[in-house]
PDB file of C-alpha atoms in Angstrom:
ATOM      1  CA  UNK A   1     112.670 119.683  69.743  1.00 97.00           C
ATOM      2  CA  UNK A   2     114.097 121.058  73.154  1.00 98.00           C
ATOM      3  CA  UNK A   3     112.158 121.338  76.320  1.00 99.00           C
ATOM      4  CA  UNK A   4     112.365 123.794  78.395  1.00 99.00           C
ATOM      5  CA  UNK A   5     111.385 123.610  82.268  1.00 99.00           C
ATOM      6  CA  UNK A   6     111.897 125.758  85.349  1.00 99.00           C
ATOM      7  CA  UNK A   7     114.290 124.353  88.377  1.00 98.00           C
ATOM      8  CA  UNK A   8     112.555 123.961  92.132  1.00 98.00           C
ATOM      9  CA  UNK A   9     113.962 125.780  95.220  1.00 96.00           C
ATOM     10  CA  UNK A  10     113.225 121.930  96.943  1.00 96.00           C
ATOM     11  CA  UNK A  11     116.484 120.426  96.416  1.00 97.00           C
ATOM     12  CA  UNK A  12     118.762 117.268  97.510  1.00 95.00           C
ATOM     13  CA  UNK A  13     121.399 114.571  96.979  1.00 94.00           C
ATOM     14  CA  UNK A  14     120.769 110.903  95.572  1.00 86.00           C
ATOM     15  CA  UNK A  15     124.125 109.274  94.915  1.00 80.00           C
ATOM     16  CA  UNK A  16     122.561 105.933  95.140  1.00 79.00           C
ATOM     17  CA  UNK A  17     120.210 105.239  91.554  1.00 83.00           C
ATOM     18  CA  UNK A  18     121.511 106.899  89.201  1.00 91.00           C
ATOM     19  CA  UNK A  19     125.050 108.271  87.832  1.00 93.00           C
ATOM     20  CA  UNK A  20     125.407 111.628  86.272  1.00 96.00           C
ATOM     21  CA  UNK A  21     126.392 111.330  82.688  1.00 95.00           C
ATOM     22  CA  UNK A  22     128.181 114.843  82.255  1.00 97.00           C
ATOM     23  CA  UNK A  23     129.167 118.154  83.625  1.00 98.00           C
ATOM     24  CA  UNK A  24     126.854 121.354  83.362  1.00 98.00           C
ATOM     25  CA  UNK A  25     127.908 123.217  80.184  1.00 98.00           C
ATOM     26  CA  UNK A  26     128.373 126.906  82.066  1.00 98.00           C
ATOM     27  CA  UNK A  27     130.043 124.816  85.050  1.00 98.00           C
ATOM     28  CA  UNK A  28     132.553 127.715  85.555  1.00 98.00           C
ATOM     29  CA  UNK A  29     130.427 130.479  85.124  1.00 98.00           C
ATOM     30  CA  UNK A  30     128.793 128.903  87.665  1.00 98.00           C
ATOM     31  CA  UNK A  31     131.783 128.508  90.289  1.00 98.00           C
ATOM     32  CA  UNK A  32     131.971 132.338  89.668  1.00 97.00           C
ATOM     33  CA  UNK A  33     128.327 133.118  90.518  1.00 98.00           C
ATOM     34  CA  UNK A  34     128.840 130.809  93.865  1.00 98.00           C
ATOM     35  CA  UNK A  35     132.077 132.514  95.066  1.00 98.00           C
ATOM     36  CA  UNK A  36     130.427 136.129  94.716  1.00 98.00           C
ATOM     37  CA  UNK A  37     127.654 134.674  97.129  1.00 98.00           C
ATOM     38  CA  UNK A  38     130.176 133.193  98.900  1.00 98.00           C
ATOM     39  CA  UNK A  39     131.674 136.432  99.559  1.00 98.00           C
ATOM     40  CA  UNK A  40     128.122 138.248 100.775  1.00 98.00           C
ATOM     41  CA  UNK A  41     127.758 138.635 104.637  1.00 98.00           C
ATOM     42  CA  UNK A  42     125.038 136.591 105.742  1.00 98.00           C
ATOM     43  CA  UNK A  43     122.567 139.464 105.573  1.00 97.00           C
ATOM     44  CA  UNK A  44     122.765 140.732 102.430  1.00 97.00           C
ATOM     45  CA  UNK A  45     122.477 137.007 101.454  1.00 98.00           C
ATOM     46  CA  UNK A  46     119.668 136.751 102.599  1.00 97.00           C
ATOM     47  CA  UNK A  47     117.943 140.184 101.522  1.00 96.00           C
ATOM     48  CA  UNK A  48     119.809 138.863  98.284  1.00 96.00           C
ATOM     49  CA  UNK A  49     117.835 135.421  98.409  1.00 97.00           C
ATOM     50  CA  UNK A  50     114.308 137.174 100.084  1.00 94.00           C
ATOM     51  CA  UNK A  51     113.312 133.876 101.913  1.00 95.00           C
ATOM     52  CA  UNK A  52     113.249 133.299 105.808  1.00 95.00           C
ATOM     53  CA  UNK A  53     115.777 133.245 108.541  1.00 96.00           C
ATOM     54  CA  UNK A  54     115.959 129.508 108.484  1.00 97.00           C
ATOM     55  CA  UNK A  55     116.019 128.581 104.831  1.00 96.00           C
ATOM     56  CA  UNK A  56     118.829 131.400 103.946  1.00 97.00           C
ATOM     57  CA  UNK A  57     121.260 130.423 107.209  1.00 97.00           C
ATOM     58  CA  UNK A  58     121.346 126.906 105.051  1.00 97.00           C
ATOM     59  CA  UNK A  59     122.105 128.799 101.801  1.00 97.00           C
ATOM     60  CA  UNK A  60     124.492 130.873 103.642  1.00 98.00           C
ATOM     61  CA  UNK A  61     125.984 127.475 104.806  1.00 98.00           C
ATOM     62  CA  UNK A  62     126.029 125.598 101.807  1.00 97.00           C
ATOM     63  CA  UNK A  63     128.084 128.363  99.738  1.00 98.00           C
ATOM     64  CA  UNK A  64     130.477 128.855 102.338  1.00 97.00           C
ATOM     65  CA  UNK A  65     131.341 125.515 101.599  1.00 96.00           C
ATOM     66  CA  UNK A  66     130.313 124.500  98.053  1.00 97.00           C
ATOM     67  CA  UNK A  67     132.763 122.835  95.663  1.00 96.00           C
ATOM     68  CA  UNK A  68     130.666 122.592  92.321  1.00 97.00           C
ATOM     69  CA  UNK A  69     133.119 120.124  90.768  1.00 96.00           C
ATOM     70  CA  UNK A  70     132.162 117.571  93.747  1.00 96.00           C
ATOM     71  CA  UNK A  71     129.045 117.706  92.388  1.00 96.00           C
ATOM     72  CA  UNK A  72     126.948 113.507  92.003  1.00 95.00           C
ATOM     73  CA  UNK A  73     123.722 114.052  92.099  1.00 97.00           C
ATOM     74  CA  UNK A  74     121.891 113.923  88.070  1.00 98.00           C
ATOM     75  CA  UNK A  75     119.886 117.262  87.881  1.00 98.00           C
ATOM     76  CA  UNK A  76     116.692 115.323  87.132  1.00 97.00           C
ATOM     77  CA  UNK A  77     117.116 113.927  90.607  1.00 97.00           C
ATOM     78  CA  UNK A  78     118.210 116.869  93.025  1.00 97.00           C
ATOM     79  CA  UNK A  79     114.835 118.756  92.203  1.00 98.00           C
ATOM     80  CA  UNK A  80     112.496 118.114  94.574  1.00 96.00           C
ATOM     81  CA  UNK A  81     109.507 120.383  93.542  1.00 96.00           C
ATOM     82  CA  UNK A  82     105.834 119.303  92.132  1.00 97.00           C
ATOM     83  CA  UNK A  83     106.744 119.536  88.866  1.00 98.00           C
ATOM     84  CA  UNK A  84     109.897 116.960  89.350  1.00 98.00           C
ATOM     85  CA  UNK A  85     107.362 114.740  91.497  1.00 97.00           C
ATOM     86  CA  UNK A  86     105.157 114.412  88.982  1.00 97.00           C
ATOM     87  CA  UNK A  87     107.862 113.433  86.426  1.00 98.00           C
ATOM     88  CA  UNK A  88     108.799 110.514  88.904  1.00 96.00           C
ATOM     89  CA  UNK A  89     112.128 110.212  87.499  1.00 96.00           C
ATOM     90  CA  UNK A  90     112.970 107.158  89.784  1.00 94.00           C
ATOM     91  CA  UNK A  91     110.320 105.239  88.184  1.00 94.00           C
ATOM     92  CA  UNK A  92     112.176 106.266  84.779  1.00 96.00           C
ATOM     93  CA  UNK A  93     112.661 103.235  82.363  1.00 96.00           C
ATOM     94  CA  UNK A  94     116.517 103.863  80.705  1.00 96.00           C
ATOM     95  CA  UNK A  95     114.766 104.717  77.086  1.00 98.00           C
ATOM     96  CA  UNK A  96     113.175 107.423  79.143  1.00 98.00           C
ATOM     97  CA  UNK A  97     116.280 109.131  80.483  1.00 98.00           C
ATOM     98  CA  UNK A  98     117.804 108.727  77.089  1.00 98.00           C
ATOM     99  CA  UNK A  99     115.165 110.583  75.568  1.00 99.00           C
ATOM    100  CA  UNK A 100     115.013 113.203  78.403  1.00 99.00           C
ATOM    101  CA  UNK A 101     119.044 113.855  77.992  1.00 98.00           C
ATOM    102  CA  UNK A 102     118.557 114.593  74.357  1.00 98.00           C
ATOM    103  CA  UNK A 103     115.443 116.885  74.546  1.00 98.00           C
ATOM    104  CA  UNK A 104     114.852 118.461  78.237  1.00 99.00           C
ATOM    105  CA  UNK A 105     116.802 121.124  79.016  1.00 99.00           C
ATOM    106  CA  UNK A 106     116.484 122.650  82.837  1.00 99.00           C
ATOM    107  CA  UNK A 107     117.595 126.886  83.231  1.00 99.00           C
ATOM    108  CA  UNK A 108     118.928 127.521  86.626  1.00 99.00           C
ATOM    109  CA  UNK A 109     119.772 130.458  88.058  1.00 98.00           C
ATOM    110  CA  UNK A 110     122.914 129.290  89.320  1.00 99.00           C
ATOM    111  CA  UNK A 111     123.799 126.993  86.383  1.00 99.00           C
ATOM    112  CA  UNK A 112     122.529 128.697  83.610  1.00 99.00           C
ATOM    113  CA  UNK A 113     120.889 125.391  81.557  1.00 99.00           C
ATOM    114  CA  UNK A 114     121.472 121.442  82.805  1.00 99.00           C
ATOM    115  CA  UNK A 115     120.533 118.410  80.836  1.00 99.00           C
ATOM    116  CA  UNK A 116     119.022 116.188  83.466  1.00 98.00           C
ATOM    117  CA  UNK A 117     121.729 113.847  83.324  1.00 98.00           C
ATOM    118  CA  UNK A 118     124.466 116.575  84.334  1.00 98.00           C
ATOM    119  CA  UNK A 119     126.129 116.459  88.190  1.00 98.00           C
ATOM    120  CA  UNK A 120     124.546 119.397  90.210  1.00 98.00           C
ATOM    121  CA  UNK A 121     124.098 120.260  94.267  1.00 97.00           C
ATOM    122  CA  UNK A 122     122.046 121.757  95.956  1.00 97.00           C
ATOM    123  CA  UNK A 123     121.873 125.327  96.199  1.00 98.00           C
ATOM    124  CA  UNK A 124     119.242 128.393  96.854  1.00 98.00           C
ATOM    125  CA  UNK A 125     119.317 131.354  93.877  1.00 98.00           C
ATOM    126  CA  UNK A 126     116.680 132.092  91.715  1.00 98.00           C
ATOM    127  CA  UNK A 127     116.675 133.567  88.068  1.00 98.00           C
ATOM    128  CA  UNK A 128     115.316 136.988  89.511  1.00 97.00           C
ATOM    129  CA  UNK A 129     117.461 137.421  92.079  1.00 97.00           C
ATOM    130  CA  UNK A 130     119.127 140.702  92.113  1.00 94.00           C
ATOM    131  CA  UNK A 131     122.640 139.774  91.634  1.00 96.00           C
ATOM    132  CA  UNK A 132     124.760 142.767  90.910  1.00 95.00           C
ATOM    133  CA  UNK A 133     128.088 142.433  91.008  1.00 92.00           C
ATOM    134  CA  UNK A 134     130.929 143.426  88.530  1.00 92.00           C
ATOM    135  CA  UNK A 135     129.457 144.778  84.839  1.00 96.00           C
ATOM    136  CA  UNK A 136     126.011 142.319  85.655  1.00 96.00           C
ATOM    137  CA  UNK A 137     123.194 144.185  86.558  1.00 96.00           C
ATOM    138  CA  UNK A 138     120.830 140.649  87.312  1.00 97.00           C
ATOM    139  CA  UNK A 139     121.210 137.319  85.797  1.00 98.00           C
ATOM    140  CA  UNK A 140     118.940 137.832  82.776  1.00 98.00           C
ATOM    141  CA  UNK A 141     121.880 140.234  82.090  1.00 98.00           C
ATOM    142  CA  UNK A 142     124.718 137.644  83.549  1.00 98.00           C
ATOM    143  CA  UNK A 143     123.251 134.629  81.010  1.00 98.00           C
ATOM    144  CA  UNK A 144     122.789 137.256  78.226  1.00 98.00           C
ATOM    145  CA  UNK A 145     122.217 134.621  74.934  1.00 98.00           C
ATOM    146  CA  UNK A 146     124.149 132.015  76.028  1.00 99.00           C
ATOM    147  CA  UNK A 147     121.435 129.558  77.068  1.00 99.00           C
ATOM    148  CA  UNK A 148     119.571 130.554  74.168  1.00 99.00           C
ATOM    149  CA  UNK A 149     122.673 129.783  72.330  1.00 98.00           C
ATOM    150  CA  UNK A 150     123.056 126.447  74.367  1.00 98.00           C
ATOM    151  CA  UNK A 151     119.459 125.463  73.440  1.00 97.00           C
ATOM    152  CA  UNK A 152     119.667 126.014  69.037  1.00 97.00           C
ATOM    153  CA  UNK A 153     123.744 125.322  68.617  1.00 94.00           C
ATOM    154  CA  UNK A 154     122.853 121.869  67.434  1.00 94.00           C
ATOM    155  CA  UNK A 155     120.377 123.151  64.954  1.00 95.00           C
ATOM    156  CA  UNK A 156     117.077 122.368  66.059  1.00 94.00           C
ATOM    157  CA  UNK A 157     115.189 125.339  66.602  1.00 97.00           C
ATOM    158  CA  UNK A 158     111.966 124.262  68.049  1.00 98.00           C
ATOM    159  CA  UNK A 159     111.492 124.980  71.610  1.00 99.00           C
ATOM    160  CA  UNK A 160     108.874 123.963  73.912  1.00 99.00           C
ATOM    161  CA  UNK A 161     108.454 126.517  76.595  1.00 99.00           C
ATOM    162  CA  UNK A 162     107.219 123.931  79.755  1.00 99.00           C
ATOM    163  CA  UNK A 163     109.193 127.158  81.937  1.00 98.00           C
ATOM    164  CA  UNK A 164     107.114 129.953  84.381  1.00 98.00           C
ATOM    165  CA  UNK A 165     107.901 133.092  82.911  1.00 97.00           C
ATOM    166  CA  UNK A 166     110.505 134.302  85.712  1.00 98.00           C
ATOM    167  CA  UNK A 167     112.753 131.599  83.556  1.00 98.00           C
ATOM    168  CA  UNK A 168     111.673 131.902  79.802  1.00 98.00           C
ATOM    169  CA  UNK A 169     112.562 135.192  80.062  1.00 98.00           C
ATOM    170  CA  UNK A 170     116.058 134.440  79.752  1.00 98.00           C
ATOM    171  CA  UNK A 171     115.100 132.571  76.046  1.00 99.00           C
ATOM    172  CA  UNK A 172     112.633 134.818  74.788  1.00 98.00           C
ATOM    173  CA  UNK A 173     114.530 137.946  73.908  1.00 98.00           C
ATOM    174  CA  UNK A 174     117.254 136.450  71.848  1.00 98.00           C
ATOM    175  CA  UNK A 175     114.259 134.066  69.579  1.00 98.00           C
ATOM    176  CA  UNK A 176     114.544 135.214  66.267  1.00 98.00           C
ATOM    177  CA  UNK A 177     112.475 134.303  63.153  1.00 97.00           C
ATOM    178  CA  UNK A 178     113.895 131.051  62.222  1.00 97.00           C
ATOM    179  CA  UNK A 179     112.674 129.482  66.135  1.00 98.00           C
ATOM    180  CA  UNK A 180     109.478 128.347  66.791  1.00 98.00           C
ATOM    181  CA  UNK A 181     109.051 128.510  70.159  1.00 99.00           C
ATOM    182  CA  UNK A 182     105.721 127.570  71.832  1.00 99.00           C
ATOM    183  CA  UNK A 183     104.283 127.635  75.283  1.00 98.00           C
ATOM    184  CA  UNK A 184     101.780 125.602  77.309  1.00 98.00           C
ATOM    185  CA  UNK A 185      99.336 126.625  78.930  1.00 98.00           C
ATOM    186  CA  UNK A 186      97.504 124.273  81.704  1.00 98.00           C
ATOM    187  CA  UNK A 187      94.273 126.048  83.218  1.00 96.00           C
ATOM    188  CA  UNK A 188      90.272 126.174  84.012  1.00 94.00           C
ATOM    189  CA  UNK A 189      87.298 128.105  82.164  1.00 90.00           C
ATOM    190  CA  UNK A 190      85.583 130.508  84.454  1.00 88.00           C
ATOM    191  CA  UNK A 191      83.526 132.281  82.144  1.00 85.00           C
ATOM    192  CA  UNK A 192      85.463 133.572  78.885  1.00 86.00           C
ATOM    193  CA  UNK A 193      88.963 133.804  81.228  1.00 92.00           C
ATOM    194  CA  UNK A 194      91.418 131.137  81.143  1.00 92.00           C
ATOM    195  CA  UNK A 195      92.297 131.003  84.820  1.00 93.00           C
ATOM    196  CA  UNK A 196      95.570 128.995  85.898  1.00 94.00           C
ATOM    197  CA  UNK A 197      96.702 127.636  89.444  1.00 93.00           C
ATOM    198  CA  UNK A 198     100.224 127.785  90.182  1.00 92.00           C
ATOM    199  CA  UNK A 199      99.995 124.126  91.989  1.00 95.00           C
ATOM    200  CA  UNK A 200      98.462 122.578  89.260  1.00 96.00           C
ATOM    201  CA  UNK A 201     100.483 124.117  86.591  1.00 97.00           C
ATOM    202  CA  UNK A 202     103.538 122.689  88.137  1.00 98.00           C
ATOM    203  CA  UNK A 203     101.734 119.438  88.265  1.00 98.00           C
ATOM    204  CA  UNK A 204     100.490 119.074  84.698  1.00 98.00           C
ATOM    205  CA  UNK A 205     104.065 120.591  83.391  1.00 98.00           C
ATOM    206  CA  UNK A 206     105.684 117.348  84.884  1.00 98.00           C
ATOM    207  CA  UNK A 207     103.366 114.788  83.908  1.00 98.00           C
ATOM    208  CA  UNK A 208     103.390 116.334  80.144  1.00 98.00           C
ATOM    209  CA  UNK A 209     107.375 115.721  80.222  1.00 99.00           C
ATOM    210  CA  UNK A 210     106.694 112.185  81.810  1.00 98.00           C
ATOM    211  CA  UNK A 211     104.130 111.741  79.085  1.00 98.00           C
ATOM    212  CA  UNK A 212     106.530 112.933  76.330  1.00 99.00           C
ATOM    213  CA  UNK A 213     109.096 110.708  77.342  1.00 99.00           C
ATOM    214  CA  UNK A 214     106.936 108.167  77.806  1.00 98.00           C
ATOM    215  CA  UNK A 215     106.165 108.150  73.668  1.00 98.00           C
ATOM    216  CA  UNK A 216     108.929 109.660  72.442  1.00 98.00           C
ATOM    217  CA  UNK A 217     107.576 112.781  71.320  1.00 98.00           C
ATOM    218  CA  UNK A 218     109.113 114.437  68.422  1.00 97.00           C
ATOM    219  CA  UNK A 219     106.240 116.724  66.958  1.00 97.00           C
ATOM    220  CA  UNK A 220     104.905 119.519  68.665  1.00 97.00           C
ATOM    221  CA  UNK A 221     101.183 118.552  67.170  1.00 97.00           C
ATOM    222  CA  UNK A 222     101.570 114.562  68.919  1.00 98.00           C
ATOM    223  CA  UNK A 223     100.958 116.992  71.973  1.00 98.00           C
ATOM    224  CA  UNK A 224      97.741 117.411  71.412  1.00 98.00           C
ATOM    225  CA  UNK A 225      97.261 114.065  72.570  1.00 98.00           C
ATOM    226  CA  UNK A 226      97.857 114.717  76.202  1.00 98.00           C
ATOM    227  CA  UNK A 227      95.139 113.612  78.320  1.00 96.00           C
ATOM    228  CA  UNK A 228      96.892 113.664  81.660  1.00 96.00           C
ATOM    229  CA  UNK A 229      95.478 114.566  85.323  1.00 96.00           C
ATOM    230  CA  UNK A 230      92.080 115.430  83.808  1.00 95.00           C
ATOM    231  CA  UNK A 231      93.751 117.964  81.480  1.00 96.00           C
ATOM    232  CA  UNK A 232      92.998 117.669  77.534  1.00 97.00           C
ATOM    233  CA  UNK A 233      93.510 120.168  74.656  1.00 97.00           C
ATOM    234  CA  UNK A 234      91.154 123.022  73.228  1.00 96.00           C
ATOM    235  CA  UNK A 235      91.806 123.815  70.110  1.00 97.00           C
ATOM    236  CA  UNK A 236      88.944 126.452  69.756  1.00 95.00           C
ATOM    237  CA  UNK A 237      91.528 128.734  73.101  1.00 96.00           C
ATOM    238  CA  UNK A 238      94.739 127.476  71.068  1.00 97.00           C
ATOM    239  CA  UNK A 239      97.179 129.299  68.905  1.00 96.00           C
ATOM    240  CA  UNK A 240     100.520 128.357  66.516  1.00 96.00           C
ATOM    241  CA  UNK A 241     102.651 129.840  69.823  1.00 97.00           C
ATOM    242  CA  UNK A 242     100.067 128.517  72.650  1.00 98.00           C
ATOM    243  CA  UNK A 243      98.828 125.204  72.821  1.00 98.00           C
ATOM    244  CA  UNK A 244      96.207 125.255  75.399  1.00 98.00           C
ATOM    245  CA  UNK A 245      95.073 122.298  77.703  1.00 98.00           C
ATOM    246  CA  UNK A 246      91.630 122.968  79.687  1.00 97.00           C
ATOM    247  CA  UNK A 247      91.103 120.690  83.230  1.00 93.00           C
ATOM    248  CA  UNK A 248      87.426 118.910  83.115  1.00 85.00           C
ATOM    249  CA  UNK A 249      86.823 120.417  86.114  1.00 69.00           C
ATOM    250  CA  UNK A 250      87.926 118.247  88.761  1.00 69.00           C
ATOM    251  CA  UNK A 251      91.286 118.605  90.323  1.00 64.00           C
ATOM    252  CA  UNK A 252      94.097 116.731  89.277  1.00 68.00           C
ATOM    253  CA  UNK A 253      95.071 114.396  91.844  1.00 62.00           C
ATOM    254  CA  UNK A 254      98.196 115.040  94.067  1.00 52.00           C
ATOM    255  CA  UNK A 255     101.023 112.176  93.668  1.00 54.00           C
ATOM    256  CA  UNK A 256     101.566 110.978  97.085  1.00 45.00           C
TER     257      UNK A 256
END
């Protein structure tokens, strides 16, 4: 089974816990994505990255200067976002990252797809960012298959869709029938509707892949089992491609 997850625009360096055990996979498709937003003047970087004066003169910074293959910070680490918070990697025991490494798989606008193990820095670009530039039209068209291709080379063609849909979206059009490929959904019951909250979404998707590495998951129907931050399956709202988990109708908790 592979795991699929979203990045976080939060972002930063920790050379100090943990070593990075590889390179990203698409590291030089990368390195050309970052020297075409290298090239932008600052304002069309920032129309480019739609985000405020203060937060795209950084990103402007940062690629003026980035060197990918200085990269030391583990991917799992430089996230900074709920979801990553409540995944509390640096309370990881080591047969946790081990199982992480083989089965989570992070897409990245910039990168493409990172284990959580592989050396990344910071940067500001998301998936739907309109990046045009030579034959790409936007990077659903830049990735094309090959982080679908990444994600079912080695075989295993289950996929566990823990993504928003701004990044499955770059998996989903290349799934053929041989893939199962199924999506969580984390949300409350106001009448007959399903209704979910973006901040507690991003919550309950990190504590599932905390959970999950936490009992070495294998089987998409041991995740029916998740209990987590007040969350617990309904089979009655629940399909083959959607497992749904309802919240008991107090809010989860925020980690502190």
């Amino acid at each position: 089974m592979k795991i699929i997850i979203s990045p976080a625009k939060q972002m930063g360096e920790e050379r100090e816990f943990l070593v990075p055990r590889g390179r990203p996979l698409y590291e030089s498709r990368a390195e050309e994505l970052a020297a075409y937003l290298r090239s932008l003047p600052y304002p069309e970087l920032r129309r480019l990255l739609a985000c405020n004066e203060a937060l795209a003169r950084a990103a402007y910074e940062t690629y003026q200067t980035m060197e990918l293959q200085r990269a030391d910070t583990p991917a799992l680490l430089a996230y900074r976002g709920i979801q990553y918070q409540y995944m509390a990697p640096q309370v990881f025991e080591e047969t946790y990252f081990d199982y992480v490494q083989e089965h989570l798989r992070i897409l990245s606008g910039l990168y493409g797809i990172l284990r959580p193990l592989d050396a990344v820095m910071p940067y500001r670009l998301e998936m739907q960012a309109k990046v045009r530039f030579g034959p790409w039209r936007d990077l659903y068209h830049f990735w094309g298959d090959s982080l679908y291709r990444a994600l079912t080379d080695d075989g295993d063609r289950v996929i566990l869709n823990l993504a928003s849909r701004e990044y499955s979206r770059v998996i989903e059009p290349w799934l053929t029938g041989a893939d199962t490929f199924v999506t969580c959904t984390f949300g409350e019951l106001q009448g007959e509707k399903v209704i979910e909250k973006g901040v507690y979404v991003k919550m309950a998707r990190g504590e599932m892949a905390r959970w999950m590495a936490e009992h070495a998951v294998e089987r998409l129907e041991d995740l029916r089992q998740f209990d987590r931050l007040g969350f617990s399956y309904c089979p009655d709202r629940s399909r083959p491609e959607r497992l749904v988990f309802l919240m008991d109708g107090k809010p989860p908790r925020r980690r502190r």
